[in-house]
PDB file of C-alpha atoms in Angstrom:
ATOM      1  CA  MET A  46     -71.066 -17.315 -45.359  1.00 36.00           C
ATOM      2  CA  PHE A  47     -72.822 -17.470 -42.322  1.00 43.00           C
ATOM      3  CA  GLY A  48     -71.662 -19.273 -38.978  1.00 49.00           C
ATOM      4  CA  HIS A  49     -71.378 -18.404 -35.413  1.00 54.00           C
ATOM      5  CA  CYS A  50     -71.592 -14.852 -33.617  1.00 58.00           C
ATOM      6  CA  GLY A  51     -68.173 -14.115 -32.518  1.00 61.00           C
ATOM      7  CA  THR A  52     -66.932 -14.174 -28.945  1.00 61.00           C
ATOM      8  CA  ARG A  53     -67.268 -10.614 -28.697  1.00 66.00           C
ATOM      9  CA  ARG A  54     -70.927  -9.977 -29.521  1.00 64.00           C
ATOM     10  CA  LEU A  55     -72.134 -13.097 -27.468  1.00 61.00           C
ATOM     11  CA  GLN A  56     -70.185 -11.194 -24.460  1.00 64.00           C
ATOM     12  CA  ASN A  57     -72.419  -7.797 -25.244  1.00 65.00           C
ATOM     13  CA  PHE A  58     -75.463 -10.199 -25.086  1.00 60.00           C
ATOM     14  CA  LEU A  59     -74.391 -11.234 -21.755  1.00 61.00           C
ATOM     15  CA  LYS A  60     -73.694  -7.777 -20.466  1.00 64.00           C
ATOM     16  CA  ASP A  61     -77.115  -6.659 -22.075  1.00 59.00           C
ATOM     17  CA  ARG A  62     -78.800  -9.526 -20.577  1.00 56.00           C
ATOM     18  CA  LEU A  63     -80.173 -10.469 -24.035  1.00 52.00           C
ATOM     19  CA  GLY A  64     -79.154 -14.165 -23.811  1.00 50.00           C
ATOM     20  CA  THR A  65     -79.756 -15.895 -20.155  1.00 51.00           C
ATOM     21  CA  SER A  66     -78.823 -19.685 -21.322  1.00 50.00           C
ATOM     22  CA  ILE A  67     -75.291 -18.680 -22.791  1.00 50.00           C
ATOM     23  CA  GLY A  68     -72.321 -20.223 -21.162  1.00 53.00           C
ATOM     24  CA  LYS A  69     -69.796 -18.649 -19.199  1.00 54.00           C
ATOM     25  CA  HIS A  70     -66.641 -19.697 -20.831  1.00 52.00           C
ATOM     26  CA  LEU A  71     -67.088 -18.439 -24.323  1.00 52.00           C
ATOM     27  CA  ASN A  72     -63.707 -18.371 -25.579  1.00 50.00           C
ATOM     28  CA  GLU A  73     -63.392 -22.364 -24.994  1.00 49.00           C
ATOM     29  CA  THR A  74     -66.708 -23.349 -26.860  1.00 49.00           C
ATOM     30  CA  VAL A  75     -66.564 -20.591 -29.719  1.00 49.00           C
ATOM     31  CA  ASN A  76     -62.958 -21.410 -30.620  1.00 52.00           C
ATOM     32  CA  ASP A  77     -63.381 -25.144 -30.729  1.00 53.00           C
ATOM     33  CA  CYS A  78     -65.961 -25.283 -33.736  1.00 60.00           C
ATOM     34  CA  THR A  79     -63.933 -26.628 -36.406  1.00 60.00           C
ATOM     35  CA  ASP A  80     -66.435 -25.240 -39.079  1.00 58.00           C
ATOM     36  CA  CYS A  81     -66.036 -22.052 -37.937  1.00 59.00           C
ATOM     37  CA  LEU A  82     -62.389 -22.660 -37.898  1.00 58.00           C
ATOM     38  CA  ILE A  83     -62.068 -23.949 -41.692  1.00 58.00           C
ATOM     39  CA  GLU A  84     -64.378 -21.074 -43.183  1.00 56.00           C
ATOM     40  CA  LYS A  85     -62.683 -18.237 -41.437  1.00 57.00           C
ATOM     41  CA  SER A  86     -59.142 -19.699 -42.802  1.00 57.00           C
ATOM     42  CA  ARG A  87     -60.526 -19.199 -46.233  1.00 54.00           C
ATOM     43  CA  CYS A  88     -61.556 -15.431 -45.797  1.00 54.00           C
ATOM     44  CA  ARG A  89     -59.007 -13.314 -47.145  1.00 53.00           C
ATOM     45  CA  SER A  90     -58.857  -9.614 -47.871  1.00 54.00           C
ATOM     46  CA  GLU A  91     -58.704  -8.635 -51.500  1.00 56.00           C
ATOM     47  CA  LEU A  92     -56.733  -5.335 -50.494  1.00 56.00           C
ATOM     48  CA  LEU A  93     -53.406  -6.415 -49.923  1.00 55.00           C
ATOM     49  CA  PRO A  94     -51.220  -3.891 -47.723  1.00 55.00           C
ATOM     50  CA  THR A  95     -49.562  -2.694 -50.899  1.00 55.00           C
ATOM     51  CA  ARG A  96     -53.020  -1.963 -52.469  1.00 58.00           C
ATOM     52  CA  LEU A  97     -54.850  -0.258 -49.181  1.00 62.00           C
ATOM     53  CA  THR A  98     -56.597   2.940 -50.973  1.00 62.00           C
ATOM     54  CA  THR A  99     -55.616   6.086 -48.983  1.00 74.00           C
ATOM     55  CA  GLU A 100     -57.865   8.799 -51.318  1.00 85.00           C
ATOM     56  CA  SER A 101     -61.460   8.529 -52.665  1.00 87.00           C
ATOM     57  CA  LEU A 102     -61.533   6.975 -56.441  1.00 90.00           C
ATOM     58  CA  ASP A 103     -58.107   4.937 -55.798  1.00 89.00           C
ATOM     59  CA  ILE A 104     -60.481   1.960 -56.023  1.00 88.00           C
ATOM     60  CA  VAL A 105     -64.125   1.700 -57.158  1.00 91.00           C
ATOM     61  CA  SER A 106     -66.134  -1.437 -57.226  1.00 90.00           C
ATOM     62  CA  CYS A 107     -69.045  -1.781 -59.350  1.00 91.00           C
ATOM     63  CA  HIS A 108     -71.710  -4.699 -59.694  1.00 90.00           C
ATOM     64  CA  LEU A 109     -74.711  -5.497 -62.257  1.00 88.00           C
ATOM     65  CA  MET A 110     -77.804  -7.255 -60.686  1.00 86.00           C
ATOM     66  CA  GLY A 111     -80.618  -8.672 -62.536  1.00 82.00           C
ATOM     67  CA  PRO A 112     -82.556  -9.368 -64.424  1.00 85.00           C
ATOM     68  CA  PHE A 113     -85.327  -9.219 -61.680  1.00 82.00           C
ATOM     69  CA  LYS A 114     -88.554 -11.139 -62.808  1.00 81.00           C
ATOM     70  CA  GLU A 115     -90.671  -8.358 -61.739  1.00 78.00           C
ATOM     71  CA  ALA A 116     -89.856  -4.509 -62.815  1.00 74.00           C
ATOM     72  CA  ASN A 117     -88.890  -2.111 -60.187  1.00 70.00           C
ATOM     73  CA  ILE A 118     -88.777   1.433 -60.141  1.00 67.00           C
ATOM     74  CA  ASN A 119     -89.143   3.240 -63.279  1.00 73.00           C
ATOM     75  CA  SER A 120     -90.241   0.110 -64.636  1.00 81.00           C
ATOM     76  CA  GLY A 121     -86.186  -1.092 -64.128  1.00 84.00           C
ATOM     77  CA  ARG A 122     -85.117  -4.675 -64.268  1.00 85.00           C
ATOM     78  CA  TRP A 123     -81.280  -4.090 -63.641  1.00 87.00           C
ATOM     79  CA  ALA A 124     -79.699  -2.612 -60.656  1.00 88.00           C
ATOM     80  CA  LEU A 125     -76.293  -1.050 -60.802  1.00 90.00           C
ATOM     81  CA  MET A 126     -74.134  -0.646 -57.835  1.00 91.00           C
ATOM     82  CA  VAL A 127     -71.133   1.414 -57.351  1.00 92.00           C
ATOM     83  CA  ARG A 128     -68.959   1.897 -54.253  1.00 92.00           C
ATOM     84  CA  ASP A 129     -65.932   3.932 -53.693  1.00 91.00           C
ATOM     85  CA  MET A 130     -63.636   1.584 -51.670  1.00 86.00           C
ATOM     86  CA  ASN A 131     -62.225   4.527 -49.434  1.00 85.00           C
ATOM     87  CA  SER A 132     -65.024   6.570 -48.506  1.00 84.00           C
ATOM     88  CA  THR A 133     -67.279   3.892 -48.703  1.00 83.00           C
ATOM     89  CA  CYS A 134     -69.723   6.018 -50.563  1.00 87.00           C
ATOM     90  CA  GLY A 135     -71.844   4.278 -52.736  1.00 89.00           C
ATOM     91  CA  GLU A 136     -75.022   4.706 -55.198  1.00 91.00           C
ATOM     92  CA  CYS A 137     -77.379   2.356 -56.555  1.00 90.00           C
ATOM     93  CA  HIS A 138     -79.437   2.827 -59.815  1.00 90.00           C
ATOM     94  CA  ILE A 139     -82.248   1.378 -61.195  1.00 88.00           C
ATOM     95  CA  ILE A 140     -81.617   0.629 -65.023  1.00 89.00           C
ATOM     96  CA  LYS A 141     -84.139  -0.987 -67.914  1.00 89.00           C
ATOM     97  CA  ALA A 142     -81.877  -2.571 -69.789  1.00 88.00           C
ATOM     98  CA  LYS A 143     -78.240  -4.083 -69.309  1.00 87.00           C
ATOM     99  CA  SER A 144     -77.054  -2.156 -72.330  1.00 87.00           C
ATOM    100  CA  ASP A 145     -77.637   0.540 -70.458  1.00 89.00           C
ATOM    101  CA  ALA A 146     -75.103   0.045 -67.728  1.00 90.00           C
ATOM    102  CA  ALA A 147     -71.931   1.376 -69.205  1.00 90.00           C
ATOM    103  CA  THR A 148     -73.784   4.895 -69.989  1.00 92.00           C
ATOM    104  CA  VAL A 149     -75.109   5.331 -66.579  1.00 93.00           C
ATOM    105  CA  LEU A 150     -71.392   3.770 -65.014  1.00 93.00           C
ATOM    106  CA  GLN A 151     -69.803   6.363 -66.940  1.00 93.00           C
ATOM    107  CA  GLY A 152     -72.226   9.262 -65.812  1.00 95.00           C
ATOM    108  CA  ILE A 153     -71.470   8.166 -62.370  1.00 95.00           C
ATOM    109  CA  ILE A 154     -67.697   7.992 -62.424  1.00 95.00           C
ATOM    110  CA  THR A 155     -67.451  11.500 -64.084  1.00 95.00           C
ATOM    111  CA  ARG A 156     -69.934  12.913 -61.611  1.00 95.00           C
ATOM    112  CA  TRP A 157     -67.854  11.531 -58.873  1.00 94.00           C
ATOM    113  CA  GLU A 158     -64.210  12.943 -60.736  1.00 95.00           C
ATOM    114  CA  VAL A 159     -65.527  16.503 -60.709  1.00 94.00           C
ATOM    115  CA  LYS A 160     -66.835  16.644 -57.456  1.00 92.00           C
ATOM    116  CA  THR A 161     -63.556  15.254 -55.857  1.00 91.00           C
ATOM    117  CA  GLY A 162     -61.406  16.714 -58.628  1.00 93.00           C
ATOM    118  CA  ARG A 163     -59.471  13.243 -58.796  1.00 93.00           C
ATOM    119  CA  LYS A 164     -59.243  10.924 -61.519  1.00 95.00           C
ATOM    120  CA  LEU A 165     -60.449   7.103 -60.961  1.00 94.00           C
ATOM    121  CA  LYS A 166     -57.318   4.803 -60.595  1.00 91.00           C
ATOM    122  CA  THR A 167     -59.019   1.625 -60.654  1.00 88.00           C
ATOM    123  CA  LEU A 168     -62.172   0.071 -61.490  1.00 88.00           C
ATOM    124  CA  HIS A 169     -63.022  -3.178 -60.220  1.00 86.00           C
ATOM    125  CA  SER A 170     -65.850  -5.419 -61.460  1.00 83.00           C
ATOM    126  CA  ASP A 171     -66.428  -9.358 -61.579  1.00 76.00           C
ATOM    127  CA  GLY A 172     -64.949  -9.254 -65.078  1.00 68.00           C
ATOM    128  CA  ALA A 173     -68.066 -10.255 -66.779  1.00 62.00           C
ATOM    129  CA  GLY A 174     -67.807  -7.760 -69.725  1.00 66.00           C
ATOM    130  CA  LYS A 175     -71.039  -5.890 -68.693  1.00 64.00           C
ATOM    131  CA  PHE A 176     -69.487  -2.733 -68.740  1.00 65.00           C
ATOM    132  CA  TRP A 177     -67.035  -2.740 -71.625  1.00 64.00           C
ATOM    133  CA  SER A 178     -67.672  -0.604 -74.533  1.00 59.00           C
ATOM    134  CA  LYS A 179     -65.910   1.734 -76.795  1.00 55.00           C
ATOM    135  CA  GLY A 180     -66.604   4.617 -74.667  1.00 54.00           C
ATOM    136  CA  MET A 181     -65.411   2.721 -71.513  1.00 59.00           C
ATOM    137  CA  ASN A 182     -61.847   2.316 -72.601  1.00 58.00           C
ATOM    138  CA  ASN A 183     -61.716   6.201 -73.027  1.00 55.00           C
TER     139      ASN A 183
END
């Protein structure tokens, strides 16, 4: 989603003298943009107040991207991104085949569990079934 800069950011531009042709009455101008108002009304947080994370490994999000047209590092054509929602710690792994995603994800989760001394509570993905295997159910 793309749109206008927020009012606060525009005011910072003016303070730093980065924008000279921007009007001085920003609140009146920016708040009247109907496209921005419609798009901002659609934005909703996935984490409701009852589901906010308070500790590491409460919620981990993962996403598998690819296949890329050109092979990348280690001749991989897929990228697996994993992120802890509380600490915002994340990793990106380049893998050769889509079938390797579950194994790599299990390794990352196991390493994080050993490092933090906590067990993973919720694994969030787009639900496409890329990671599900007999080993993931354990």
